[in-house]
mmCIF file of C-alpha atoms and ligand atoms in Angstrom:
data_model
loop_
_atom_site.group_PDB
_atom_site.id
_atom_site.type_symbol
_atom_site.label_atom_id
_atom_site.label_comp_id
_atom_site.label_asym_id
_atom_site.label_seq_id
_atom_site.Cartn_x
_atom_site.Cartn_y
_atom_site.Cartn_z
ATOM 1 C CA MET L 9 18.842 -7.773 -139.855
ATOM 2 C CA SER L 10 17.558 -5.647 -142.392
ATOM 3 C CA ILE L 11 19.582 -3.706 -145.606
ATOM 4 C CA LEU L 12 18.921 0.254 -145.926
ATOM 5 C CA VAL L 13 17.822 1.272 -149.709
ATOM 6 C CA THR L 14 17.649 4.690 -149.339
ATOM 7 C CA GLY L 15 15.780 6.187 -152.685
ATOM 8 C CA GLY L 16 13.953 2.643 -152.826
ATOM 9 C CA ALA L 17 10.927 4.426 -154.055
ATOM 10 C CA GLY L 18 12.661 5.536 -157.244
ATOM 11 C CA PHE L 19 13.069 3.996 -160.439
ATOM 12 C CA ILE L 20 16.566 2.069 -159.918
ATOM 13 C CA GLY L 21 15.569 1.802 -156.227
ATOM 14 C CA SER L 22 12.559 -0.173 -156.482
ATOM 15 C CA HIS L 23 14.237 -2.580 -158.767
ATOM 16 C CA LEU L 24 16.511 -3.143 -156.761
ATOM 17 C CA CYS L 25 13.978 -3.630 -153.379
ATOM 18 C CA ARG L 26 12.330 -6.439 -155.315
ATOM 19 C CA ALA L 27 15.188 -8.287 -156.405
ATOM 20 C CA LEU L 28 16.600 -8.232 -152.721
ATOM 21 C CA LEU L 29 12.694 -9.041 -151.248
ATOM 22 C CA ALA L 30 13.133 -11.812 -153.794
ATOM 23 C CA GLN L 31 16.470 -13.108 -152.356
ATOM 24 C CA GLY L 32 14.727 -13.281 -148.783
ATOM 25 C CA GLU L 33 15.804 -10.276 -147.234
ATOM 26 C CA ASP L 34 14.143 -7.947 -145.142
ATOM 27 C CA LEU L 35 14.616 -4.349 -146.036
ATOM 28 C CA ILE L 36 13.850 -0.830 -144.796
ATOM 29 C CA VAL L 37 13.230 2.000 -147.483
ATOM 30 C CA ILE L 38 13.966 5.900 -146.950
ATOM 31 C CA ASP L 39 12.496 7.879 -149.582
ATOM 32 C CA ASP L 40 11.069 11.144 -149.376
ATOM 33 C CA LEU L 41 8.997 10.543 -152.740
ATOM 34 C CA SER L 42 10.154 13.366 -154.482
ATOM 35 C CA THR L 43 11.052 11.960 -157.471
ATOM 36 C CA GLY L 44 10.174 8.081 -156.176
ATOM 37 C CA THR L 45 6.571 7.470 -156.371
ATOM 38 C CA TYR L 46 4.524 5.238 -153.539
ATOM 39 C CA ASP L 47 3.156 3.410 -156.232
ATOM 40 C CA ASN L 48 6.875 2.102 -157.220
ATOM 41 C CA LEU L 49 6.924 0.130 -154.134
ATOM 42 C CA ALA L 50 2.609 -0.161 -153.521
ATOM 43 C CA GLU L 51 3.022 -4.199 -153.907
ATOM 44 C CA LEU L 52 6.120 -4.728 -152.337
ATOM 45 C CA GLU L 53 4.880 -3.156 -149.270
ATOM 46 C CA ASP L 54 2.114 -5.982 -148.578
ATOM 47 C CA SER L 55 4.982 -8.498 -148.089
ATOM 48 C CA LYS L 56 5.464 -6.796 -144.644
ATOM 49 C CA ARG L 57 9.479 -7.427 -144.956
ATOM 50 C CA LEU L 58 9.444 -3.716 -146.320
ATOM 51 C CA ARG L 59 9.207 -1.293 -144.041
ATOM 52 C CA LEU L 60 8.850 2.255 -146.116
ATOM 53 C CA ILE L 61 9.758 5.562 -144.097
ATOM 54 C CA VAL L 62 8.825 8.608 -146.030
ATOM 55 C CA ASP L 63 11.462 11.028 -144.987
ATOM 56 C CA ASN L 64 14.892 12.935 -146.411
ATOM 57 C CA VAL L 65 18.657 11.613 -145.907
ATOM 58 C CA ASN L 66 19.181 14.578 -144.372
ATOM 59 C CA ASN L 67 17.328 13.849 -141.343
ATOM 60 C CA ALA L 68 20.575 12.493 -139.434
ATOM 61 C CA ALA L 69 18.589 10.768 -136.056
ATOM 62 C CA LEU L 70 16.083 8.665 -138.654
ATOM 63 C CA VAL L 71 19.333 7.635 -140.575
ATOM 64 C CA ASP L 72 21.533 6.939 -137.428
ATOM 65 C CA GLU L 73 18.487 4.638 -136.467
ATOM 66 C CA CYS L 74 17.821 3.160 -139.647
ATOM 67 C CA VAL L 75 21.680 2.239 -140.115
ATOM 68 C CA ARG L 76 21.827 0.929 -136.752
ATOM 69 C CA GLU L 77 19.320 -1.974 -137.932
ATOM 70 C CA ALA L 78 20.670 -2.338 -141.167
ATOM 71 C CA SER L 79 23.561 -4.904 -142.260
ATOM 72 C CA ALA L 80 24.247 -2.816 -145.243
ATOM 73 C CA VAL L 81 23.400 0.273 -146.968
ATOM 74 C CA TYR L 82 22.712 0.940 -150.823
ATOM 75 C CA HIS L 83 22.520 4.589 -150.904
ATOM 76 C CA LEU L 84 20.436 5.395 -154.008
ATOM 77 C CA ALA L 85 18.645 8.621 -152.917
ATOM 78 C CA SER L 86 19.764 11.334 -154.726
ATOM 79 C CA ALA L 87 18.195 13.980 -156.923
ATOM 80 C CA VAL L 88 17.980 12.555 -160.592
ATOM 81 C CA GLY L 89 17.572 13.886 -164.245
ATOM 82 C CA VAL L 90 18.761 16.849 -165.935
ATOM 83 C CA ARG L 91 15.921 18.788 -165.961
ATOM 84 C CA LEU L 92 15.475 18.569 -162.645
ATOM 85 C CA ILE L 93 19.293 19.562 -161.709
ATOM 86 C CA ILE L 94 18.333 22.374 -164.207
ATOM 87 C CA ASP L 95 15.029 23.479 -162.347
ATOM 88 C CA GLN L 96 15.859 22.909 -158.959
ATOM 89 C CA PRO L 97 19.688 23.364 -158.369
ATOM 90 C CA VAL L 98 19.313 24.120 -154.730
ATOM 91 C CA ARG L 99 17.285 20.987 -153.780
ATOM 92 C CA THR L 100 19.977 19.339 -156.025
ATOM 93 C CA ILE L 101 23.338 19.991 -154.126
ATOM 94 C CA GLU L 102 21.800 19.863 -150.791
ATOM 95 C CA SER L 103 19.934 16.624 -151.153
ATOM 96 C CA ILE L 104 23.251 14.973 -152.611
ATOM 97 C CA VAL L 105 25.576 16.188 -150.473
ATOM 98 C CA GLY L 106 24.041 16.376 -147.193
ATOM 99 C CA GLY L 107 22.055 13.286 -147.702
ATOM 100 C CA THR L 108 25.359 11.258 -148.370
ATOM 101 C CA GLU L 109 27.343 12.429 -145.775
ATOM 102 C CA SER L 110 24.697 11.931 -142.911
ATOM 103 C CA VAL L 111 24.276 8.153 -144.440
ATOM 104 C CA LEU L 112 28.205 7.799 -144.492
ATOM 105 C CA LYS L 113 28.415 9.511 -141.272
ATOM 106 C CA ALA L 114 26.379 6.471 -139.575
ATOM 107 C CA CYS L 115 27.760 3.662 -141.633
ATOM 108 C CA ALA L 116 30.823 4.666 -139.853
ATOM 109 C CA ARG L 117 29.622 4.544 -136.752
ATOM 110 C CA TYR L 118 27.957 0.929 -137.237
ATOM 111 C CA ARG L 119 30.891 -0.256 -139.803
ATOM 112 C CA ARG L 120 28.192 -1.304 -142.032
ATOM 113 C CA PRO L 121 29.101 -1.617 -145.526
ATOM 114 C CA PHE L 122 28.140 1.120 -147.847
ATOM 115 C CA LEU L 123 27.471 1.338 -151.790
ATOM 116 C CA LEU L 124 26.995 4.823 -153.257
ATOM 117 C CA THR L 125 25.372 5.109 -157.067
ATOM 118 C CA SER L 126 27.571 7.803 -158.448
ATOM 119 C CA THR L 127 26.874 8.723 -161.957
ATOM 120 C CA SER L 128 28.857 8.769 -165.320
ATOM 121 C CA GLU L 129 28.161 12.539 -165.087
ATOM 122 C CA VAL L 130 30.714 12.838 -162.937
ATOM 123 C CA TYR L 131 33.291 12.490 -166.150
ATOM 124 C CA GLY L 132 31.443 15.635 -167.009
ATOM 125 C CA LYS L 133 32.644 17.121 -170.357
ATOM 126 C CA GLY L 134 35.615 14.767 -171.079
ATOM 127 C CA SER L 135 36.182 13.118 -174.690
ATOM 128 C CA LYS L 136 37.961 10.218 -174.116
ATOM 129 C CA VAL L 137 36.004 6.701 -175.241
ATOM 130 C CA PRO L 138 35.772 5.000 -173.444
ATOM 131 C CA PHE L 139 35.793 6.485 -170.245
ATOM 132 C CA SER L 140 38.018 4.569 -167.467
ATOM 133 C CA GLU L 141 37.309 4.812 -164.017
ATOM 134 C CA ASN L 142 40.763 6.588 -163.231
ATOM 135 C CA ASP L 143 40.230 9.043 -165.939
ATOM 136 C CA ASP L 144 40.099 12.841 -164.923
ATOM 137 C CA THR L 145 36.982 14.451 -164.629
ATOM 138 C CA VAL L 146 36.361 17.465 -167.049
ATOM 139 C CA MET L 147 33.804 20.073 -165.266
ATOM 140 C CA GLY L 148 32.271 22.611 -166.940
ATOM 141 C CA ALA L 149 31.572 26.294 -166.005
ATOM 142 C CA THR L 150 30.081 26.717 -162.005
ATOM 143 C CA SER L 151 27.583 29.333 -163.958
ATOM 144 C CA THR L 152 26.292 25.829 -165.866
ATOM 145 C CA ARG L 153 24.227 24.496 -163.764
ATOM 146 C CA ARG L 154 24.162 21.127 -165.169
ATOM 147 C CA TRP L 155 27.441 20.655 -163.541
ATOM 148 C CA SER L 156 26.562 20.903 -160.082
ATOM 149 C CA TYR L 157 24.952 17.276 -160.032
ATOM 150 C CA ALA L 158 28.592 16.252 -161.697
ATOM 151 C CA CYS L 159 30.351 18.376 -159.112
ATOM 152 C CA ALA L 160 28.085 17.217 -156.483
ATOM 153 C CA LYS L 161 28.180 13.396 -156.947
ATOM 154 C CA ALA L 162 31.599 13.860 -157.033
ATOM 155 C CA LEU L 163 32.107 15.190 -153.552
ATOM 156 C CA ASP L 164 29.923 12.179 -152.771
ATOM 157 C CA GLU L 165 32.827 9.960 -154.020
ATOM 158 C CA PHE L 166 35.418 11.651 -152.510
ATOM 159 C CA LEU L 167 33.741 11.627 -148.876
ATOM 160 C CA ALA L 168 32.976 7.565 -149.445
ATOM 161 C CA LEU L 169 36.203 7.592 -150.519
ATOM 162 C CA ALA L 170 38.142 8.816 -147.810
ATOM 163 C CA HIS L 171 36.512 6.595 -145.290
ATOM 164 C CA TRP L 172 37.599 3.639 -146.917
ATOM 165 C CA VAL L 173 41.191 5.434 -146.890
ATOM 166 C CA GLU L 174 40.842 6.468 -143.282
ATOM 167 C CA SER L 175 39.496 3.800 -141.678
ATOM 168 C CA LYS L 176 38.566 1.145 -143.709
ATOM 169 C CA LEU L 177 34.937 1.250 -144.097
ATOM 170 C CA PRO L 178 33.969 -0.879 -146.716
ATOM 171 C CA VAL L 179 32.682 1.764 -149.239
ATOM 172 C CA ILE L 180 31.712 0.901 -153.094
ATOM 173 C CA VAL L 181 31.298 3.645 -155.304
ATOM 174 C CA VAL L 182 29.446 2.832 -158.720
ATOM 175 C CA ARG L 183 29.709 4.842 -161.818
ATOM 176 C CA LEU L 184 25.857 4.057 -163.345
ATOM 177 C CA PHE L 185 25.780 5.135 -166.907
ATOM 178 C CA ASN L 186 22.531 5.629 -168.667
ATOM 179 C CA THR L 187 20.212 3.069 -167.062
ATOM 180 C CA VAL L 188 16.467 2.900 -168.582
ATOM 181 C CA GLY L 189 13.762 0.210 -168.102
ATOM 182 C CA PRO L 190 10.204 -0.261 -166.674
ATOM 183 C CA ARG L 191 8.782 2.025 -164.596
ATOM 184 C CA GLN L 192 11.237 5.146 -165.324
ATOM 185 C CA THR L 193 9.451 8.262 -165.822
ATOM 186 C CA GLY L 194 10.893 10.887 -168.838
ATOM 187 C CA GLN L 195 9.467 13.537 -166.529
ATOM 188 C CA TYR L 196 12.992 14.592 -165.305
ATOM 189 C CA GLY L 197 14.217 14.636 -168.988
ATOM 190 C CA MET L 198 15.429 10.810 -169.198
ATOM 191 C CA VAL L 199 15.147 10.150 -173.197
ATOM 192 C CA VAL L 200 14.169 6.553 -173.549
ATOM 193 C CA PRO L 201 10.931 6.931 -171.648
ATOM 194 C CA GLY L 202 10.189 10.073 -173.027
ATOM 195 C CA PHE L 203 10.784 9.331 -176.510
ATOM 196 C CA VAL L 204 8.587 6.395 -176.286
ATOM 197 C CA LYS L 205 5.919 8.587 -174.809
ATOM 198 C CA GLN L 206 6.088 10.868 -177.622
ATOM 199 C CA ALA L 207 5.843 8.050 -179.991
ATOM 200 C CA LEU L 208 3.002 6.226 -178.577
ATOM 201 C CA ASN L 209 0.794 9.190 -178.191
ATOM 202 C CA GLY L 210 1.965 10.311 -181.788
ATOM 203 C CA GLN L 211 3.676 13.862 -180.970
ATOM 204 C CA PRO L 212 7.103 14.762 -182.515
ATOM 205 C CA ILE L 213 10.152 12.855 -180.832
ATOM 206 C CA THR L 214 12.367 15.984 -179.921
ATOM 207 C CA VAL L 215 15.939 15.429 -180.565
ATOM 208 C CA TYR L 216 17.987 18.124 -179.105
ATOM 209 C CA GLY L 217 20.617 19.372 -180.618
ATOM 210 C CA ASP L 218 22.151 17.610 -184.189
ATOM 211 C CA GLY L 219 21.102 14.117 -182.718
ATOM 212 C CA GLN L 220 24.447 12.853 -183.530
ATOM 213 C CA GLN L 221 25.444 12.798 -179.253
ATOM 214 C CA SER L 222 25.967 9.725 -178.258
ATOM 215 C CA ARG L 223 25.144 7.484 -175.627
ATOM 216 C CA CYS L 224 25.294 3.935 -174.431
ATOM 217 C CA PHE L 225 21.431 2.466 -172.275
ATOM 218 C CA ALA L 226 21.984 -0.184 -170.011
ATOM 219 C CA HIS L 227 18.904 -2.105 -168.804
ATOM 220 C CA VAL L 228 17.986 -1.373 -165.150
ATOM 221 C CA GLN L 229 17.868 -5.345 -164.642
ATOM 222 C CA ASP L 230 21.585 -5.547 -165.695
ATOM 223 C CA VAL L 231 22.408 -2.812 -163.161
ATOM 224 C CA ILE L 232 20.720 -4.660 -160.400
ATOM 225 C CA GLU L 233 22.423 -8.098 -160.823
ATOM 226 C CA ALA L 234 25.592 -6.097 -160.419
ATOM 227 C CA LEU L 235 24.857 -4.021 -157.747
ATOM 228 C CA LEU L 236 23.808 -7.330 -155.766
ATOM 229 C CA GLN L 237 26.997 -8.818 -156.610
ATOM 230 C CA LEU L 238 29.467 -5.851 -156.193
ATOM 231 C CA MET L 239 27.737 -5.640 -152.644
ATOM 232 C CA LEU L 240 29.119 -9.199 -152.013
ATOM 233 C CA CYS L 241 32.538 -8.712 -153.382
ATOM 234 C CA PRO L 242 35.820 -7.869 -151.119
ATOM 235 C CA GLN L 243 37.452 -6.673 -153.375
ATOM 236 C CA ALA L 244 35.042 -3.803 -154.574
ATOM 237 C CA ARG L 245 35.672 -2.163 -151.380
ATOM 238 C CA GLY L 246 37.330 0.955 -151.681
ATOM 239 C CA GLN L 247 36.656 1.136 -155.811
ATOM 240 C CA VAL L 248 35.233 3.097 -157.991
ATOM 241 C CA ILE L 249 33.380 0.730 -160.710
ATOM 242 C CA ASN L 250 31.620 1.586 -164.014
ATOM 243 C CA ILE L 251 28.374 -0.289 -164.358
ATOM 244 C CA GLY L 252 26.438 0.411 -167.942
ATOM 245 C CA ASN L 253 26.331 -1.344 -171.470
ATOM 246 C CA ASN L 254 28.791 -0.244 -174.053
ATOM 247 C CA GLN L 255 26.500 -0.341 -177.019
ATOM 248 C CA GLU L 256 26.433 3.184 -178.660
ATOM 249 C CA ILE L 257 23.797 4.993 -180.152
ATOM 250 C CA THR L 258 23.488 8.731 -181.241
ATOM 251 C CA ILE L 259 20.244 10.133 -180.387
ATOM 252 C CA LEU L 260 18.796 10.484 -183.730
ATOM 253 C CA GLY L 261 19.421 6.978 -184.170
ATOM 254 C CA LEU L 262 17.440 6.080 -180.813
ATOM 255 C CA ALA L 263 14.700 8.185 -181.813
ATOM 256 C CA GLU L 264 14.732 6.262 -185.442
ATOM 257 C CA ARG L 265 14.379 2.762 -183.076
ATOM 258 C CA VAL L 266 12.177 4.054 -180.847
ATOM 259 C CA LYS L 267 9.720 5.127 -183.886
ATOM 260 C CA LYS L 268 10.233 1.628 -184.949
ATOM 261 C CA LEU L 269 9.533 -0.342 -182.384
ATOM 262 C CA THR L 270 6.187 1.701 -181.648
ATOM 263 C CA GLY L 271 5.197 1.566 -185.063
ATOM 264 C CA SER L 272 4.563 5.041 -184.849
ATOM 265 C CA SER L 273 3.856 7.677 -187.335
ATOM 266 C CA SER L 274 5.490 10.709 -185.084
ATOM 267 C CA PRO L 275 7.582 13.152 -186.667
ATOM 268 C CA ILE L 276 10.850 13.317 -185.605
ATOM 269 C CA VAL L 277 12.285 17.030 -184.938
ATOM 270 C CA LYS L 278 15.145 18.562 -183.759
ATOM 271 C CA ILE L 279 14.878 21.172 -181.332
ATOM 272 C CA PRO L 280 18.138 23.962 -180.170
ATOM 273 C CA TYR L 281 19.425 23.170 -177.197
ATOM 274 C CA ASP L 282 18.612 26.686 -176.174
ATOM 275 C CA GLN L 283 15.253 26.217 -176.612
ATOM 276 C CA ALA L 284 15.293 22.826 -174.831
ATOM 277 C CA TYR L 285 17.057 23.767 -171.352
ATOM 278 C CA GLY L 286 17.428 27.309 -171.340
ATOM 279 C CA GLU L 287 20.805 29.212 -172.589
ATOM 280 C CA GLY L 288 24.249 28.471 -171.574
ATOM 281 C CA PHE L 289 23.722 24.284 -171.522
ATOM 282 C CA ASP L 290 26.035 22.270 -172.478
ATOM 283 C CA ASP L 291 26.080 18.732 -173.608
ATOM 284 C CA MET L 292 27.960 15.086 -173.683
ATOM 285 C CA ARG L 293 28.934 14.362 -177.434
ATOM 286 C CA ARG L 294 29.839 10.866 -176.407
ATOM 287 C CA ARG L 295 29.318 8.773 -173.420
ATOM 288 C CA VAL L 296 30.415 5.165 -173.661
ATOM 289 C CA PRO L 297 31.911 3.162 -170.460
ATOM 290 C CA ASP L 298 35.165 0.956 -170.170
ATOM 291 C CA LEU L 299 33.443 -1.958 -168.508
ATOM 292 C CA SER L 300 36.697 -4.183 -168.014
ATOM 293 C CA LYS L 301 36.996 -3.405 -163.945
ATOM 294 C CA VAL L 302 33.442 -4.718 -163.124
ATOM 295 C CA HIS L 303 33.915 -7.735 -165.491
ATOM 296 C CA ASN L 304 37.091 -8.831 -163.748
ATOM 297 C CA LEU L 305 35.293 -8.264 -160.502
ATOM 298 C CA ILE L 306 32.309 -10.060 -160.967
ATOM 299 C CA GLY L 307 32.061 -11.309 -164.460
ATOM 300 C CA TYR L 308 29.446 -8.134 -165.418
ATOM 301 C CA GLN L 309 28.562 -8.301 -169.360
ATOM 302 C CA PRO L 310 25.038 -6.847 -169.854
ATOM 303 C CA LYS L 311 22.910 -9.723 -171.180
ATOM 304 C CA ARG L 312 20.196 -7.180 -172.565
ATOM 305 C CA ASP L 313 20.015 -4.653 -175.648
ATOM 306 C CA LEU L 314 18.758 -1.702 -176.854
ATOM 307 C CA ASP L 315 15.989 -3.817 -178.449
ATOM 308 C CA GLN L 316 14.590 -5.327 -175.417
ATOM 309 C CA ILE L 317 15.134 -1.991 -173.548
ATOM 310 C CA ILE L 318 13.234 -0.085 -175.570
ATOM 311 C CA ARG L 319 10.294 -2.872 -176.016
ATOM 312 C CA ASP L 320 10.434 -3.537 -172.051
ATOM 313 C CA VAL L 321 9.867 0.450 -171.584
ATOM 314 C CA ILE L 322 6.851 0.155 -174.267
ATOM 315 C CA GLU L 323 5.208 -2.509 -172.619
ATOM 316 C CA SER L 324 5.292 -0.799 -169.244
ATOM 317 C CA GLN L 325 3.911 2.602 -170.529
ATOM 318 C CA LYS L 326 1.027 0.510 -172.467
ATOM 319 C CA LYS L 327 0.558 -1.412 -169.262
ATOM 320 C CA GLY L 328 0.478 2.034 -167.147
ATOM 321 C CA ALA L 329 -1.916 3.926 -169.642
ATOM 322 C CA GLY L 330 -4.265 5.563 -167.513
ATOM 323 C CA GLY L 331 -2.402 5.126 -164.183
ATOM 324 C CA ARG L 332 0.738 6.448 -162.990
ATOM 325 C CA ASN L 333 2.980 5.628 -166.430
ATOM 326 C CA ALA L 334 0.676 7.839 -168.051
ATOM 327 C CA GLU L 335 2.867 10.553 -167.073
ATOM 328 C CA CYS L 336 6.170 9.019 -168.553
HETATM 329 N N1 UDP C 401 17.636 14.145 -175.114
HETATM 330 C C1 UDP C 401 16.835 14.630 -176.229
HETATM 331 N N2 UDP C 401 15.525 14.584 -176.471
HETATM 332 C C2 UDP C 401 14.663 14.597 -175.097
HETATM 333 C C3 UDP C 401 15.279 14.522 -174.020
HETATM 334 C C4 UDP C 401 16.599 14.320 -174.011
HETATM 335 O O1 UDP C 401 17.489 14.806 -177.444
HETATM 336 O O2 UDP C 401 13.687 14.932 -175.171
HETATM 337 C C5 UDP C 401 18.841 14.291 -175.824
HETATM 338 C C6 UDP C 401 19.785 14.696 -174.031
HETATM 339 O O3 UDP C 401 20.267 15.913 -174.989
HETATM 340 C C7 UDP C 401 20.913 14.151 -174.297
HETATM 341 C C8 UDP C 401 20.572 12.653 -174.293
HETATM 342 O O4 UDP C 401 19.586 12.530 -175.123
HETATM 343 O O5 UDP C 401 22.031 14.248 -175.478
HETATM 344 C C9 UDP C 401 20.409 11.829 -172.988
HETATM 345 O O6 UDP C 401 19.641 12.385 -172.367
HETATM 346 P P1 UDP C 401 19.479 12.157 -170.570
HETATM 347 O O7 UDP C 401 18.559 13.390 -170.209
HETATM 348 O O8 UDP C 401 18.369 10.824 -170.935
HETATM 349 O O9 UDP C 401 20.710 11.494 -170.232
HETATM 350 P P2 UDP C 401 22.124 12.044 -170.079
HETATM 351 O O10 UDP C 401 22.081 13.373 -170.829
HETATM 352 O O11 UDP C 401 22.333 12.414 -168.452
HETATM 353 O O12 UDP C 401 22.725 10.951 -170.675
#
């Protein structure tokens, strides 16, 4: 039987597909190529063990057919990136909530293991450090578009966990913290590929706000290894699990690090949030994962540090120069 990866042409999805193919699995990928790209999978399609279906996970009939053929489902299809969420809130909500509902219905029908990639955005504006899976979520006002993403993903989590409670459908919910690596595009707002592109092109590196907000960046390869192990871990079923890296850096510090590692002479400039995202934007000051649960479950420990992450993004963008990655 095949494994179904929704959103398999996206940044994280395509890394997951590579890893699953390397393990000898056959894959079905459903991706509408909205934020994912065919290029992310082009070389894999030649392997004949990957079948790409270009469609949306809201297509319940198609999802039903694919889930029936699959032995397990990684559900990654989702709108991603703060920029996209702010620019296209209707699409964000519909694709996240509707897509997960249709995939979960089919998984429940055929009793297929289901892994949902949720997000650290779900913690919202909480100020606790670090964030643990059972912490309260602190959402902003519904008039602030950013929170539609967190609320939609939280609803996905509720729905997945409800299937576990009601019928013991094997579901695993992972909350991905900022995940970075080769082939990630900065066009939906992600800061690391954005800064690297600016630095390589000699453009100003744009730090939003005062730059004292901080994040923890995980290498996509560390994240993929965790996803693969969690799918096979019986104790992970019915659980919400953080995945990321807990090495924290301010965004200003990140800009300086990118500038150094690229050898760029770009100036670092501060841009007010209103100018970057429009009026009424809420940002999180700190976002650090508590990784003790995933460590206890599968012995997870991030292996790749921030410098390696930045170097890999630099190399990927340099390789892609003139090609797709030129848009990064
Ligand atoms: N950010 C920035 N300059 C950019 C893009 C993002 O200073 O060109 C900031 C953004 O405001 C946030 C942090 O970098 O504080 C991480 O942003 P990203 O969109 O990558 O992820 P998230 O906000 O979801 O953590």
